[in-house]
Amino acid sequence: MGRQRYIARELNPYWYLDLQGTVGCTKENLTTDNNHKWYAMVGPGIQWRIGEYFKSKYIEPYLRAGISYMYKDFAMNYNGSVGPDSDEMSWILENFRNKEGRDRTHLMPISVGAGLNMWLNDRWGIGMQADYLVMPYKNVANSIQGTVRFIYRLGGKTKKTSSAIQYIDVEKPVVVERIVEKPVEKIVVKEVTHESIMLEQLFTHIHFEFNTDVLTKDSEAYISKVIEALKKDESKRYLITGFTDARGSGEYNLVLSKKRAKAVKDMFVAEGLPQGMFKIAGAGSKTSLAKASTSNVIRDGDRKVTIELIQNMEYWNYLRDEN
């Protein structure tokens, strides 16, 4: 029996580094002098948390592998035995008689095992772990170890489920024209014409390959249609804003988002649209909604540009073109 101390650090939602230390003692009848003997073990490990794959926040199963240093002030003799002796093996490290000879005082066991954390709230939880200790020595038997612990969590995202978004059905498609901020907030809406619906559908298909300012193949097919729509009225003014997904540093993503906006503007100008119709800006990854750990297909939704019609000319003149 013994006591364990445990600390873990999150690398990402799936992988954790930990450090575990155990101090314990044996039963009196384990040794010939009927005195308690003690042992200590400490070492790092890595955990693969598999609860994220099942969208589990309060139940976290994991697999673990690690290496430790162990010290015992006693040695056990299991030479010639076929099965474990119930008296000698009834302590926290249950030896398997798979080797012959006497063990050592100083050891470096390799551990593989599994565990389960069960959270009561954002801070407190209960954990269980079982490890198989592989002794890399010719005459030392392998072991198993079991642990039950209380856990306190520092920092991290809340485990509470956020409120669900409610949607209201309307009879006709609507678009928000502007928000008027007064003592009572009011949203002015208008019916959407067939032409504006088509234009919106075109603009939503402007996406980019990962880590480049190159349009996806699907987006390239829509650019000519966008240009055709813009040529119908070259007196209008548009702000082209570039975005990136959550991967990469903020500074790098800001530069990349401007390159994406400029790439779209250059395509428009190359097809005969006036330079003065457009200004560009970069938003980087500030508004990305998909986490960096999600798949490339999901993060594709954040690698885009938006093309916004500007009707307030004072606002247009105020905007600085980041070209």
PDB file of N, CA, C and O in Angstrom, residues 146-172:
ATOM      1  N   GLY A 146      -2.006  -0.416  -9.277  1.00  0.00           N
ATOM      2  CA  GLY A 146      -3.312   0.226  -9.378  1.00  0.00           C
ATOM      3  C   GLY A 146      -3.383   1.445  -8.479  1.00  0.00           C
ATOM      4  O   GLY A 146      -2.829   1.442  -7.374  1.00  0.00           O
ATOM      5  N   THR A 147      -4.053   2.507  -8.951  1.00  0.00           N
ATOM      6  CA  THR A 147      -4.118   3.765  -8.209  1.00  0.00           C
ATOM      7  C   THR A 147      -5.522   4.354  -8.281  1.00  0.00           C
ATOM      8  O   THR A 147      -6.161   4.309  -9.332  1.00  0.00           O
ATOM      9  N   VAL A 148      -5.977   4.907  -7.170  1.00  0.00           N
ATOM     10  CA  VAL A 148      -7.204   5.713  -7.115  1.00  0.00           C
ATOM     11  C   VAL A 148      -6.837   7.057  -6.510  1.00  0.00           C
ATOM     12  O   VAL A 148      -6.106   7.111  -5.516  1.00  0.00           O
ATOM     13  N   ARG A 149      -7.300   8.162  -7.109  1.00  0.00           N
ATOM     14  CA  ARG A 149      -6.867   9.482  -6.640  1.00  0.00           C
ATOM     15  C   ARG A 149      -7.972  10.521  -6.782  1.00  0.00           C
ATOM     16  O   ARG A 149      -8.887  10.385  -7.588  1.00  0.00           O
ATOM     17  N   PHE A 150      -7.840  11.592  -5.981  1.00  0.00           N
ATOM     18  CA  PHE A 150      -8.629  12.803  -6.150  1.00  0.00           C
ATOM     19  C   PHE A 150      -7.817  13.772  -7.009  1.00  0.00           C
ATOM     20  O   PHE A 150      -6.594  13.851  -6.895  1.00  0.00           O
ATOM     21  N   ILE A 151      -8.512  14.545  -7.871  1.00  0.00           N
ATOM     22  CA  ILE A 151      -7.831  15.428  -8.820  1.00  0.00           C
ATOM     23  C   ILE A 151      -8.363  16.849  -8.660  1.00  0.00           C
ATOM     24  O   ILE A 151      -9.587  17.055  -8.530  1.00  0.00           O
ATOM     25  N   TYR A 152      -7.444  17.823  -8.678  1.00  0.00           N
ATOM     26  CA  TYR A 152      -7.825  19.234  -8.733  1.00  0.00           C
ATOM     27  C   TYR A 152      -7.263  19.835 -10.005  1.00  0.00           C
ATOM     28  O   TYR A 152      -6.082  19.667 -10.313  1.00  0.00           O
ATOM     29  N   ARG A 153      -8.074  20.537 -10.766  1.00  0.00           N
ATOM     30  CA  ARG A 153      -7.717  21.049 -12.099  1.00  0.00           C
ATOM     31  C   ARG A 153      -7.506  22.558 -12.055  1.00  0.00           C
ATOM     32  O   ARG A 153      -8.339  23.305 -11.536  1.00  0.00           O
ATOM     33  N   LEU A 154      -6.382  23.019 -12.605  1.00  0.00           N
ATOM     34  CA  LEU A 154      -6.063  24.449 -12.689  1.00  0.00           C
ATOM     35  C   LEU A 154      -6.273  24.928 -14.114  1.00  0.00           C
ATOM     36  O   LEU A 154      -5.707  24.377 -15.046  1.00  0.00           O
ATOM     37  N   GLY A 155      -7.086  25.986 -14.300  1.00  0.00           N
ATOM     38  CA  GLY A 155      -7.276  26.573 -15.624  1.00  0.00           C
ATOM     39  C   GLY A 155      -8.069  25.660 -16.538  1.00  0.00           C
ATOM     40  O   GLY A 155      -8.779  24.752 -16.113  1.00  0.00           O
ATOM     41  N   GLY A 156      -7.935  25.912 -17.849  1.00  0.00           N
ATOM     42  CA  GLY A 156      -8.648  25.124 -18.841  1.00  0.00           C
ATOM     43  C   GLY A 156     -10.038  25.657 -19.122  1.00  0.00           C
ATOM     44  O   GLY A 156     -10.579  26.495 -18.399  1.00  0.00           O
ATOM     45  N   LYS A 157     -10.624  25.152 -20.213  1.00  0.00           N
ATOM     46  CA  LYS A 157     -11.954  25.578 -20.615  1.00  0.00           C
ATOM     47  C   LYS A 157     -13.008  24.922 -19.741  1.00  0.00           C
ATOM     48  O   LYS A 157     -12.826  23.825 -19.224  1.00  0.00           O
ATOM     49  N   THR A 158     -14.129  25.616 -19.574  1.00  0.00           N
ATOM     50  CA  THR A 158     -15.219  25.068 -18.785  1.00  0.00           C
ATOM     51  C   THR A 158     -15.784  23.811 -19.436  1.00  0.00           C
ATOM     52  O   THR A 158     -15.783  23.663 -20.659  1.00  0.00           O
ATOM     53  N   LYS A 159     -16.248  22.903 -18.596  1.00  0.00           N
ATOM     54  CA  LYS A 159     -16.853  21.675 -19.086  1.00  0.00           C
ATOM     55  C   LYS A 159     -18.363  21.792 -19.205  1.00  0.00           C
ATOM     56  O   LYS A 159     -19.033  20.854 -19.643  1.00  0.00           O
ATOM     57  N   LYS A 160     -18.917  22.938 -18.828  1.00  0.00           N
ATOM     58  CA  LYS A 160     -20.351  23.134 -18.919  1.00  0.00           C
ATOM     59  C   LYS A 160     -20.762  23.302 -20.369  1.00  0.00           C
ATOM     60  O   LYS A 160     -20.071  23.929 -21.171  1.00  0.00           O
ATOM     61  N   THR A 161     -21.897  22.757 -20.718  1.00  0.00           N
ATOM     62  CA  THR A 161     -22.421  22.857 -22.073  1.00  0.00           C
ATOM     63  C   THR A 161     -23.003  24.239 -22.295  1.00  0.00           C
ATOM     64  O   THR A 161     -23.790  24.726 -21.483  1.00  0.00           O
ATOM     65  N   SER A 162     -22.586  24.896 -23.387  1.00  0.00           N
ATOM     66  CA  SER A 162     -23.102  26.229 -23.690  1.00  0.00           C
ATOM     67  C   SER A 162     -24.555  26.145 -24.127  1.00  0.00           C
ATOM     68  O   SER A 162     -25.028  25.115 -24.607  1.00  0.00           O
ATOM     69  N   SER A 163     -25.257  27.254 -23.953  1.00  0.00           N
ATOM     70  CA  SER A 163     -26.671  27.294 -24.303  1.00  0.00           C
ATOM     71  C   SER A 163     -26.847  27.077 -25.797  1.00  0.00           C
ATOM     72  O   SER A 163     -26.075  27.557 -26.622  1.00  0.00           O
ATOM     73  N   ALA A 164     -27.856  26.335 -26.161  1.00  0.00           N
ATOM     74  CA  ALA A 164     -28.119  26.048 -27.574  1.00  0.00           C
ATOM     75  C   ALA A 164     -28.635  27.292 -28.281  1.00  0.00           C
ATOM     76  O   ALA A 164     -29.350  28.116 -27.706  1.00  0.00           O
ATOM     77  N   ILE A 165     -28.247  27.456 -29.550  1.00  0.00           N
ATOM     78  CA  ILE A 165     -28.714  28.581 -30.357  1.00  0.00           C
ATOM     79  C   ILE A 165     -30.114  28.275 -30.854  1.00  0.00           C
ATOM     80  O   ILE A 165     -30.384  27.189 -31.356  1.00  0.00           O
ATOM     81  N   GLN A 166     -31.027  29.225 -30.719  1.00  0.00           N
ATOM     82  CA  GLN A 166     -32.391  29.054 -31.181  1.00  0.00           C
ATOM     83  C   GLN A 166     -32.578  29.789 -32.495  1.00  0.00           C
ATOM     84  O   GLN A 166     -32.125  30.916 -32.656  1.00  0.00           O
ATOM     85  N   TYR A 167     -33.253  29.150 -33.437  1.00  0.00           N
ATOM     86  CA  TYR A 167     -33.492  29.724 -34.753  1.00  0.00           C
ATOM     87  C   TYR A 167     -34.986  29.988 -34.919  1.00  0.00           C
ATOM     88  O   TYR A 167     -35.830  29.207 -34.479  1.00  0.00           O
ATOM     89  N   ILE A 168     -35.305  31.126 -35.554  1.00  0.00           N
ATOM     90  CA  ILE A 168     -36.685  31.513 -35.792  1.00  0.00           C
ATOM     91  C   ILE A 168     -36.964  31.429 -37.282  1.00  0.00           C
ATOM     92  O   ILE A 168     -36.244  32.013 -38.099  1.00  0.00           O
ATOM     93  N   ASP A 169     -38.009  30.677 -37.665  1.00  0.00           N
ATOM     94  CA  ASP A 169     -38.377  30.544 -39.061  1.00  0.00           C
ATOM     95  C   ASP A 169     -39.132  31.793 -39.526  1.00  0.00           C
ATOM     96  O   ASP A 169     -39.959  32.354 -38.804  1.00  0.00           O
ATOM     97  N   VAL A 170     -38.837  32.260 -40.751  1.00  0.00           N
ATOM     98  CA  VAL A 170     -39.552  33.379 -41.348  1.00  0.00           C
ATOM     99  C   VAL A 170     -40.110  32.937 -42.687  1.00  0.00           C
ATOM    100  O   VAL A 170     -39.613  31.995 -43.308  1.00  0.00           O
ATOM    101  N   GLU A 171     -41.151  33.608 -43.142  1.00  0.00           N
ATOM    102  CA  GLU A 171     -41.815  33.198 -44.369  1.00  0.00           C
ATOM    103  C   GLU A 171     -40.976  33.506 -45.600  1.00  0.00           C
ATOM    104  O   GLU A 171     -40.989  32.779 -46.572  1.00  0.00           O
ATOM    105  N   LYS A 172     -40.226  34.609 -45.590  1.00  0.00           N
ATOM    106  CA  LYS A 172     -39.419  35.001 -46.736  1.00  0.00           C
ATOM    107  C   LYS A 172     -37.965  35.132 -46.308  1.00  0.00           C
ATOM    108  O   LYS A 172     -37.688  35.500 -45.172  1.00  0.00           O
TER     109      LYS A 172
END
